Coordinates of C-alpha atoms in Angstrom, one line a residue:
M287 CA -11.2 74.4 22.6
A288 CA -14.1 76.8 23.3
E289 CA -17.3 76.8 21.0
A290 CA -20.2 78.6 20.8
W291 CA -23.5 79.5 19.1
V292 CA -23.6 82.9 17.9
F293 CA -27.2 85.1 16.8
L294 CA -26.1 88.7 16.0
D295 CA -28.8 91.1 15.4
E296 CA -29.0 94.1 12.8
S297 CA -28.1 96.2 15.9
V298 CA -24.7 94.8 16.4
P299 CA -22.1 96.9 18.2
S300 CA -18.6 97.2 17.6
S301 CA -17.8 94.6 20.1
Q302 CA -19.0 91.6 21.6
R303 CA -17.7 88.6 24.0
I304 CA -18.7 85.3 23.2
F305 CA -16.0 84.0 26.1
D306 CA -13.9 86.0 28.0
K307 CA -11.2 84.9 31.0
L308 CA -9.0 87.9 31.0
T309 CA -7.6 90.2 32.9
A310 CA -9.3 93.9 31.6
G311 CA -6.7 95.5 29.5
V312 CA -4.4 92.9 29.9
N313 CA -3.7 90.1 27.1
N314 CA -3.2 86.8 30.2
G315 CA -6.0 84.4 28.9
F316 CA -8.5 83.4 26.3
L317 CA -11.1 86.0 24.7
L318 CA -13.2 85.1 21.7
D319 CA -14.9 88.0 20.4
A320 CA -17.0 89.5 17.8
Y321 CA -14.8 91.8 17.2
P322 CA -15.0 94.9 14.8
D323 CA -18.3 94.6 14.0
L324 CA -18.6 91.3 12.4
G325 CA -14.7 90.1 12.5
L326 CA -14.0 87.4 14.8
R327 CA -11.1 87.4 17.1
A328 CA -9.2 85.1 19.1
I329 CA -6.7 86.0 21.9
V330 CA -4.7 83.3 23.7
G331 CA -2.3 84.6 25.7
E332 CA -0.2 87.2 23.6
R333 CA -1.4 85.5 20.7
V334 CA -4.3 87.2 18.6
V335 CA -6.2 85.9 15.1
Q336 CA -8.1 88.1 14.0
I337 CA -10.7 87.6 10.7
P338 CA -12.6 90.6 9.3
D339 CA -16.1 90.3 8.2
A340 CA -16.3 86.8 9.7
L341 CA -20.1 86.5 11.1
S342 CA -23.3 87.1 9.7
V343 CA -26.3 88.9 10.8
G344 CA -29.4 87.0 11.6
V345 CA -28.5 83.3 11.7
W346 CA -27.1 81.1 14.2
Q347 CA -23.7 80.4 13.7
H348 CA -21.5 77.5 15.2
I349 CA -18.3 79.3 16.3
A350 CA -15.0 77.2 17.7
A351 CA -11.3 78.1 18.8
V352 CA -8.9 75.5 19.0
V353 CA -5.7 76.3 20.5
S354 CA -2.9 72.9 19.9
P355 CA -0.3 72.0 22.3
S356 CA 2.0 73.8 20.8
G357 CA -0.3 77.3 20.6
E358 CA -1.3 77.4 17.5
V359 CA -4.8 79.0 17.2
T360 CA -7.0 77.6 15.0
L361 CA -10.8 79.2 14.4
Y362 CA -14.0 77.2 12.8
R363 CA -17.6 78.6 11.5
D364 CA -20.1 76.0 11.3
G365 CA -17.5 73.3 10.7
Q366 CA -15.3 75.3 8.6
R367 CA -11.4 76.4 9.1
L368 CA -11.3 79.9 8.7
A369 CA -8.1 80.6 10.0
G370 CA -4.8 79.7 12.1
G371 CA -1.4 78.9 12.5
G372 CA 0.5 79.7 8.9
D373 CA -2.6 81.1 7.2
G374 CA -4.8 82.9 9.9
Y375 CA -4.8 86.8 10.4
G376 CA -2.2 87.0 13.3
T377 CA 0.5 84.6 14.0
W378 CA 3.7 84.3 16.7
V379 CA 7.1 84.9 15.3
G380 CA 9.3 82.4 17.3
D381 CA 12.3 82.1 15.7
G382 CA 15.7 84.2 17.4
D383 CA 16.0 85.7 21.0
D384 CA 14.0 88.9 21.6
A385 CA 16.7 91.4 20.8
E386 CA 17.2 89.6 17.5
V387 CA 13.6 89.6 16.6
V388 CA 12.7 93.2 17.3
S389 CA 16.3 94.7 15.5
R390 CA 15.2 92.6 12.3
A391 CA 12.0 94.0 12.4
Y392 CA 13.0 97.4 12.8
R393 CA 15.3 96.9 10.0
L394 CA 12.7 95.5 7.6
Q395 CA 9.9 97.8 8.9
R396 CA 12.0 100.8 7.8
F397 CA 12.7 98.9 4.6
V398 CA 9.0 98.5 3.8
R399 CA 7.9 102.2 4.9
T400 CA 10.4 103.5 2.7
C401 CA 9.1 101.6 -0.3
A402 CA 6.2 104.2 -0.2
G403 CA 8.0 106.9 1.5
R404 CA 9.0 108.9 -1.2
G405 CA 5.6 109.3 -3.4
E406 CA 3.6 112.1 -4.2
F407 CA 0.9 111.2 -1.4
P408 CA 1.4 110.1 2.4
I409 CA 1.5 106.5 2.7
K410 CA -1.4 104.9 3.3
F411 CA -1.5 103.2 6.9
N412 CA -4.2 100.6 5.3
G413 CA -1.8 98.2 3.1
S414 CA 0.6 100.9 2.2
I415 CA 0.9 100.3 -1.5
F416 CA 1.1 96.1 -0.8
T417 CA -2.5 95.4 -0.8
V418 CA -3.6 92.2 -2.6
P419 CA -6.4 90.1 -3.0
H420 CA -7.6 89.1 0.5
A421 CA -9.8 86.2 1.2
G422 CA -13.0 87.6 2.4
A423 CA -12.6 90.8 1.7
P424 CA -15.2 92.7 -1.2
G425 CA -13.4 94.2 -4.4
D426 CA -10.0 93.1 -5.6
A427 CA -6.5 94.1 -4.5
D428 CA -7.3 97.7 -4.0
Y429 CA -9.7 96.9 -1.2
R430 CA -8.2 98.3 2.3
R431 CA -10.3 98.9 5.3
W432 CA -11.3 102.0 6.3
G433 CA -11.0 103.4 2.8
P434 CA -8.8 105.4 0.5
G435 CA -9.0 108.2 2.8
Y436 CA -6.7 109.5 5.1
W437 CA -7.1 109.0 9.2
W438 CA -4.8 111.1 10.9
Q439 CA -4.4 109.2 14.2
N440 CA -3.0 106.2 11.8
T441 CA -1.3 108.2 8.7
R442 CA 0.8 110.4 11.1
L443 CA 2.5 107.2 12.6
P444 CA 4.8 106.1 10.1
Y445 CA 6.2 109.5 10.1
Y446 CA 7.3 109.9 13.9
A447 CA 10.1 108.0 13.2
M448 CA 11.8 109.0 10.6
L449 CA 13.8 111.9 11.5
A450 CA 15.9 110.3 14.3
N451 CA 16.3 107.8 10.9
G452 CA 17.8 110.2 8.8
D453 CA 14.6 109.7 6.8
E454 CA 13.8 113.6 6.2
E455 CA 13.0 113.4 2.8
Q456 CA 9.8 111.2 3.2
M457 CA 8.1 113.7 5.3
A458 CA 7.8 115.9 1.7
S459 CA 4.5 114.4 0.8
L460 CA 2.8 114.4 4.5
V461 CA 3.9 118.1 5.1
R462 CA 3.0 119.1 1.3
M463 CA -0.3 117.5 1.5
Y464 CA -1.7 118.7 5.0
A465 CA 0.5 122.0 5.2
V466 CA 0.3 123.3 2.2
D467 CA -2.0 122.2 -0.6
M468 CA -4.8 121.7 2.0
L469 CA -4.5 125.1 3.7
P470 CA -6.4 127.3 1.6
L471 CA -9.6 124.5 1.8
L472 CA -9.3 124.7 5.2
K473 CA -9.2 128.2 5.9
Y474 CA -12.2 128.6 4.0
R475 CA -14.1 125.7 5.0
T476 CA -13.5 127.6 8.5
R477 CA -14.7 131.0 7.4
A478 CA -17.7 129.7 5.7
H479 CA -19.0 126.9 8.4
L480 CA -18.0 128.5 11.5
N481 CA -18.0 131.8 10.7
Q482 CA -14.0 132.7 12.0
D483 CA -10.8 132.8 11.1
G484 CA -8.0 130.0 11.4
A485 CA -8.0 126.5 9.9
Y486 CA -9.1 123.2 11.6
L487 CA -8.3 119.8 10.2
N488 CA -10.8 116.6 10.7
E489 CA -9.6 113.3 11.3
C490 CA -11.0 112.1 8.0
V491 CA -9.8 113.8 4.8
Y492 CA -9.5 113.2 1.4
F493 CA -5.9 114.1 -0.3
W494 CA -7.3 117.7 -1.6
G495 CA -8.8 118.3 1.7
D496 CA -12.4 117.4 1.8
I497 CA -13.8 115.0 4.5
F498 CA -15.4 111.9 3.6
S499 CA -19.2 112.5 2.6
E500 CA -19.8 109.3 4.9
S501 CA -18.3 111.5 8.1
Y502 CA -19.8 114.9 6.9
G503 CA -23.4 113.2 5.9
W504 CA -25.0 113.6 2.7
T505 CA -27.1 117.1 3.4
P506 CA -25.0 119.7 1.9
A507 CA -23.9 122.3 4.4
A508 CA -26.1 125.3 2.7
E509 CA -29.2 123.2 3.7
R510 CA -28.0 122.7 7.6
E511 CA -27.9 124.7 10.9
D512 CA -24.9 123.0 11.8
K513 CA -22.0 123.2 9.1
L514 CA -19.6 120.6 11.2
Q515 CA -19.7 116.8 10.2
A516 CA -22.4 114.8 11.1
S517 CA -20.6 111.6 12.5
R518 CA -19.8 111.7 15.8
W519 CA -17.1 109.9 16.0
H520 CA -14.6 112.6 15.4
K521 CA -16.7 115.9 14.9
W522 CA -15.0 117.7 17.6
E523 CA -11.8 116.1 17.4
W524 CA -9.2 119.0 16.2
V525 CA -5.9 117.0 17.9
A526 CA -4.5 116.8 14.0
A527 CA -3.8 120.5 13.9
P528 CA -1.5 120.7 17.3
E529 CA 0.5 117.3 16.3
L530 CA 0.8 118.3 12.6
S531 CA 2.2 121.8 13.9
G532 CA 4.7 119.6 16.3
L533 CA 5.9 117.5 13.3
L534 CA 6.8 120.5 11.1
L535 CA 8.5 122.0 14.3
D536 CA 10.4 118.9 14.8
Y537 CA 11.9 119.1 10.8
Y538 CA 12.7 122.5 11.3
D539 CA 14.5 121.5 14.6
H540 CA 16.4 118.3 12.9
T541 CA 17.1 120.6 9.6
G542 CA 17.4 124.0 10.8
N543 CA 15.7 125.4 7.5
R544 CA 14.7 128.9 8.4
D545 CA 13.4 129.4 5.0
W546 CA 11.3 126.5 4.6
L547 CA 9.6 127.4 8.2
R548 CA 9.2 131.0 7.6
E549 CA 7.5 130.0 4.0
V550 CA 5.7 126.6 4.8
A551 CA 5.5 125.3 8.7
L552 CA 4.9 129.2 10.1
P553 CA 1.8 130.1 8.0
A554 CA 0.3 126.8 8.9
I555 CA 0.7 126.7 12.3
Y556 CA -0.6 130.1 12.7
E557 CA -3.8 129.3 11.0
F558 CA -4.2 126.2 13.2
V559 CA -3.6 128.1 16.6
L560 CA -6.0 131.1 15.4
F561 CA -8.6 128.6 15.0
F562 CA -8.5 127.5 18.5
D563 CA -8.0 130.8 19.7
Q564 CA -11.1 132.3 18.2
R565 CA -13.4 129.1 18.9
Y566 CA -13.4 129.1 22.2
A567 CA -14.7 131.7 25.2
L568 CA -13.2 132.5 27.9
D569 CA -14.1 131.0 31.3
E570 CA -14.0 133.4 34.8
T571 CA -10.5 132.4 35.2
G572 CA -9.1 133.7 32.0
H573 CA -8.6 130.2 30.1
Y574 CA -10.5 129.0 27.1
F575 CA -13.6 127.0 28.0
M576 CA -13.4 123.9 25.5
H577 CA -16.7 122.8 24.5
P578 CA -18.3 121.1 23.2
A579 CA -15.4 119.3 23.0
Q580 CA -14.2 115.5 22.9
A581 CA -10.9 113.3 23.9
L582 CA -9.9 111.6 20.6
E583 CA -12.8 108.9 19.4
T584 CA -13.0 107.9 23.1
W585 CA -14.8 110.0 24.8
W586 CA -17.4 112.3 23.1
D587 CA -18.6 114.3 25.7
C588 CA -15.5 116.6 27.0
D589 CA -15.0 120.0 28.1
N590 CA -11.1 121.0 28.0
P591 CA -9.7 117.5 26.4
M592 CA -6.3 116.7 27.0
P593 CA -5.0 115.9 23.5
E594 CA -5.8 119.8 22.6
V595 CA -4.9 121.2 26.0
A596 CA -1.4 119.4 25.9
G597 CA -1.1 120.2 22.1
L598 CA -1.4 123.8 22.4
H599 CA 0.6 124.2 25.5
A600 CA 3.7 122.4 23.6
I601 CA 3.1 124.1 20.3
T602 CA 3.1 127.6 22.0
S603 CA 6.0 126.8 24.1
R604 CA 8.1 125.8 21.2
L605 CA 7.1 128.5 18.9
L606 CA 8.0 131.3 21.9
G607 CA 11.3 129.3 22.3
L608 CA 12.1 129.9 18.5
P609 CA 15.1 132.3 18.0
A610 CA 14.8 135.9 17.6
G611 CA 13.8 136.9 14.4
L612 CA 11.9 134.0 13.1
L613 CA 8.5 135.6 14.8
T614 CA 7.2 139.2 14.3
A615 CA 6.8 140.9 17.6
E616 CA 3.0 140.6 16.8
E617 CA 3.2 136.9 16.3
R618 CA 5.4 136.6 19.4
A619 CA 2.4 138.6 21.6
F620 CA -0.3 136.5 19.9
Y621 CA 1.5 133.3 21.0
Q622 CA 2.3 134.6 24.6
Q623 CA -1.3 135.6 25.1
V624 CA -2.9 131.8 23.5
A625 CA -0.2 130.2 26.1
A626 CA -1.8 132.1 29.1
R627 CA -5.3 131.3 27.8
V628 CA -4.9 127.4 27.5
P629 CA -6.3 125.7 30.5
P630 CA -4.0 123.7 32.6
P631 CA -3.4 119.9 32.2
P632 CA -6.7 118.1 33.5
T633 CA -6.4 115.7 36.3
H634 CA -8.3 113.6 38.9
L635 CA -8.0 111.1 41.4
V636 CA -7.1 107.3 41.0
N637 CA -7.1 105.1 43.9
G638 CA -6.8 108.8 45.8
E639 CA -4.0 110.4 44.1
P640 CA -3.8 113.0 41.4
A641 CA -3.0 111.4 37.7
L642 CA -3.8 113.0 34.5
A643 CA -7.2 112.9 33.1
P644 CA -8.7 112.4 29.4
A645 CA -10.4 115.9 30.0
A646 CA -11.5 118.2 32.8
R647 CA -15.2 116.5 32.4
F648 CA -15.4 113.6 30.1
A649 CA -18.4 111.1 29.4
Q650 CA -20.0 109.1 27.0
K651 CA -17.1 106.4 26.5
S652 CA -17.0 105.2 22.8
N653 CA -13.7 103.6 22.0
I654 CA -10.5 102.3 23.4
E655 CA -8.0 105.2 23.1
N656 CA -5.6 106.8 26.2
P657 CA -6.3 110.5 25.6
E658 CA -4.9 111.4 29.2
L659 CA -1.6 109.8 27.8
Y660 CA -1.2 112.4 24.6
A661 CA 0.5 114.9 27.6
V662 CA 3.2 112.2 27.5
W663 CA 3.3 111.4 23.8
P664 CA 3.0 113.1 21.1
F665 CA 3.6 116.0 23.3
R666 CA 6.0 115.5 25.9
L667 CA 4.6 117.3 28.8
Y668 CA 5.5 114.9 30.9
S669 CA 8.6 112.4 30.8
F670 CA 10.9 110.7 33.2
D671 CA 13.1 113.7 32.8
R672 CA 10.3 116.3 33.3
P673 CA 8.3 117.5 36.8
N674 CA 5.8 115.4 38.0
P675 CA 6.3 112.5 36.1
E676 CA 4.3 110.4 38.7
L677 CA 0.8 112.0 37.2
A678 CA 1.7 110.3 34.2
I679 CA 3.2 107.1 35.8
R680 CA -0.1 106.7 37.8
A681 CA -2.1 107.4 34.5
Y682 CA -0.5 104.7 32.6
E683 CA -0.6 102.4 35.5
A684 CA -4.4 103.0 35.2
R685 CA -5.6 102.9 31.8
G686 CA -8.4 101.0 30.8
D687 CA -7.4 100.1 27.8
R688 CA -4.0 98.3 26.7
G689 CA -2.4 96.4 24.0
H690 CA 0.7 95.9 21.8
G691 CA -0.6 95.8 18.3
G692 CA -1.8 97.9 15.6
W693 CA -2.2 101.9 16.4
R694 CA -2.0 101.3 20.2
H695 CA 0.9 103.9 21.6
D696 CA 1.1 101.5 25.1
S697 CA 5.5 100.8 24.3
V698 CA 5.7 105.2 23.5
F699 CA 4.1 106.0 26.6
A700 CA 6.4 103.4 28.5
A701 CA 9.9 104.7 26.8
H702 CA 8.6 108.2 27.8
L703 CA 8.0 107.5 31.1
G704 CA 11.4 105.4 31.4
L705 CA 9.5 102.2 32.0
T706 CA 12.0 100.1 30.9
D707 CA 10.2 96.7 31.4
E708 CA 6.7 97.5 30.2
A709 CA 8.5 99.4 27.0
R710 CA 10.5 96.3 26.1
D711 CA 7.7 93.7 27.2
S712 CA 5.1 95.7 24.9
L713 CA 7.6 96.0 21.9
V714 CA 8.9 92.2 21.9
I715 CA 5.1 91.8 21.9
R716 CA 4.7 93.7 19.0
A717 CA 7.8 92.6 16.8
R718 CA 6.8 89.1 17.2
S719 CA 3.4 89.6 16.0
K720 CA 2.6 89.2 12.1
A721 CA 0.0 88.5 9.4
A722 CA 0.1 85.0 9.4
T723 CA -1.3 85.0 5.6
E724 CA 1.9 86.4 4.7
R725 CA 5.7 85.3 4.6
F726 CA 7.3 88.6 4.9
P727 CA 8.2 89.1 8.5
V728 CA 7.2 92.4 8.9
F729 CA 3.9 92.3 7.0
W730 CA 2.0 93.2 10.1
G731 CA -2.2 93.1 10.4
P732 CA -4.7 93.6 9.8
N733 CA -5.1 94.6 13.4
Y734 CA -7.5 97.2 13.4
D735 CA -6.6 98.1 10.0
W736 CA -5.2 96.3 6.8
T737 CA -1.9 94.2 5.6
P738 CA 0.8 95.6 5.9
D739 CA -0.1 97.7 9.0
Q740 CA 1.6 100.6 9.0
C741 CA 0.6 101.7 12.3
H742 CA 1.7 98.6 13.8
G743 CA 5.3 99.2 12.3
G744 CA 5.9 103.1 12.7
V745 CA 4.7 102.5 16.4
L746 CA 7.7 99.5 16.5
E747 CA 10.2 101.9 15.2
L748 CA 9.5 104.8 17.0
T749 CA 9.3 102.9 20.2
L750 CA 12.6 101.3 20.1
Q751 CA 14.4 105.1 19.3
K752 CA 12.6 106.0 22.2
M753 CA 14.0 103.4 24.4
L754 CA 17.5 104.8 23.1
L755 CA 17.1 108.3 22.6
Q756 CA 14.9 111.2 23.6
T757 CA 15.3 115.0 23.1
D758 CA 13.9 117.9 24.9
G759 CA 15.4 121.3 23.5
D760 CA 18.8 121.2 23.2
R761 CA 19.3 118.1 25.8
I762 CA 20.0 114.6 24.1
W763 CA 19.0 111.9 26.3
L764 CA 20.8 108.1 26.1
L765 CA 19.3 104.9 27.4
P766 CA 16.1 106.7 28.9
A767 CA 14.9 103.1 28.5
W768 CA 16.8 100.9 27.8
P769 CA 17.1 97.1 29.1
A770 CA 20.5 95.8 30.7
D771 CA 20.5 92.9 28.6
W772 CA 20.4 94.2 25.4
D773 CA 23.6 94.8 23.6
A774 CA 23.2 97.4 20.7
D775 CA 25.2 99.0 18.1
F776 CA 23.2 102.4 16.7
R777 CA 23.1 105.4 14.5
L778 CA 20.5 108.1 15.3
H779 CA 19.6 111.3 14.2
A780 CA 18.9 114.2 16.8
P781 CA 18.1 117.8 16.5
R782 CA 20.3 120.5 14.9
R783 CA 21.9 118.1 12.4
T784 CA 23.5 116.0 15.1
V785 CA 24.1 112.2 14.4
L786 CA 24.8 109.6 16.9
E787 CA 26.7 106.4 16.7
G788 CA 27.7 104.4 19.4
Q789 CA 27.3 100.9 21.0
V790 CA 25.5 99.8 24.8
R791 CA 27.0 96.5 26.0
G792 CA 26.2 95.0 29.4
G793 CA 23.7 97.9 29.8
R794 CA 26.2 100.7 29.2
L795 CA 27.2 102.8 26.6
T796 CA 31.1 101.7 25.8
T797 CA 31.5 104.2 22.6
L798 CA 30.0 106.8 21.5
T799 CA 31.0 109.5 18.3
V800 CA 28.9 112.9 18.4
T801 CA 28.8 114.7 14.8
P802 CA 29.3 118.1 15.5
N803 CA 31.1 117.3 18.4
S804 CA 30.1 121.0 19.9
R805 CA 26.8 118.6 20.7
A806 CA 28.7 116.2 23.0
S807 CA 28.0 118.4 26.0
D808 CA 24.3 117.9 25.3
V809 CA 24.2 114.7 26.1
L810 CA 23.2 112.7 28.7
V811 CA 23.5 108.8 29.8
V812 CA 20.8 107.6 32.2
G813 CA 22.2 104.1 31.2
A814 CA 20.0 101.2 31.5
S815 CA 22.2 99.3 34.6
E816 CA 21.0 102.9 36.7
R817 CA 17.5 102.7 36.2

């Protein structure tokens, strides 16, 4: 048992340690802390119990965490049992071997995601359509932490696994809202607020494209000199547009729908790229000097942040690789110019060796993301099959913030880098963690958000896919990060209307059917036993 008397004042930060016996960034001991804000969290090994709004400001309160011999974690405040074991905010799914638990989690998460995936609006990451009244939460069943709007870094996560599952129709609402319905407002706002052309996407928007009032600030744009949002959390965070551009190009790669590409995707992507081209001046080397800037919500004072730099490299390369006739001569020349102006991906020294960096210069750390690894995913400039993977592996190994739940991407990074053991272990922890208040085994959360947490489930789906299949242009890689002791039967989709169906036994691909057969020559088997 661990216990403490706790007093929080009005200036409570987002995290305060009460008791800490963990290695930094690793769940290998015991932690009790106030997180986030007035929430209470206990970590015991890989088990996490987390309760939002459990603490009060301005009063002394007695906090206790009790761990039973079986590993059940129970939290108390002032002698009252808050949560634990079967009714807390986190529990451990212990039945079944690892592969069985992961397989069930993948199938059931796809079901939960599909329940909300064909609606008029994108899936809500913080509860989807399954929110219910929650003890200790304000309001009724409509309450969800982080509100009714859309946060890009969260909203995107259920969508990255759709195409490989063959669920392309579920992407329609995301594409329509961000790339079609919002675009006129985004272009108008860019001209009105910044006196330039193009369009940028904010992290936090309502479905019609407006920024949350809490983020923008309550002073009208006409009455302020700086017309960007007032909140510093994502004032200069503009990676959403490159990420959306990548998803649009993924959709085209899978469907081959040229009319859709010309009418929907390319007009939006052009405006997004144009924004960056007009936003930044060139430095003495002829590259954009991207400042003021930030790297996600984590580094608030940056030059040339990795997410936007990697995103522009990836998107312009893919655009210039489109078949002849899909871009006009003027568009191709424009994208060639932008590609030449994007600064190189930033690096720095880690233990005397070069590694990917969050930005060319970075300061004022404010959150717990790893922006340097966006060059691995979602933009895949670095991976197990690409040049200089050691730059990314060093960054991955040196990352200061780690985790296996909610929106954290550690397992996806590991799969892209061919780090099989890391990807598997992280995935298993994710699959075995659920909201203990819920009976359904894939109602995850609340983690950083709400229950059922679609960030948690989206990363789970994507990780398993990336361990089994990755693509790069026409190339299809099988078993790039697959454990030798996991057998599998799979059916996944790849670009160019390709379907791969096969079996893995004893770490080797034993059967494979590729449809159409003409794509079979593009398949490269890495093989778990070879890694």
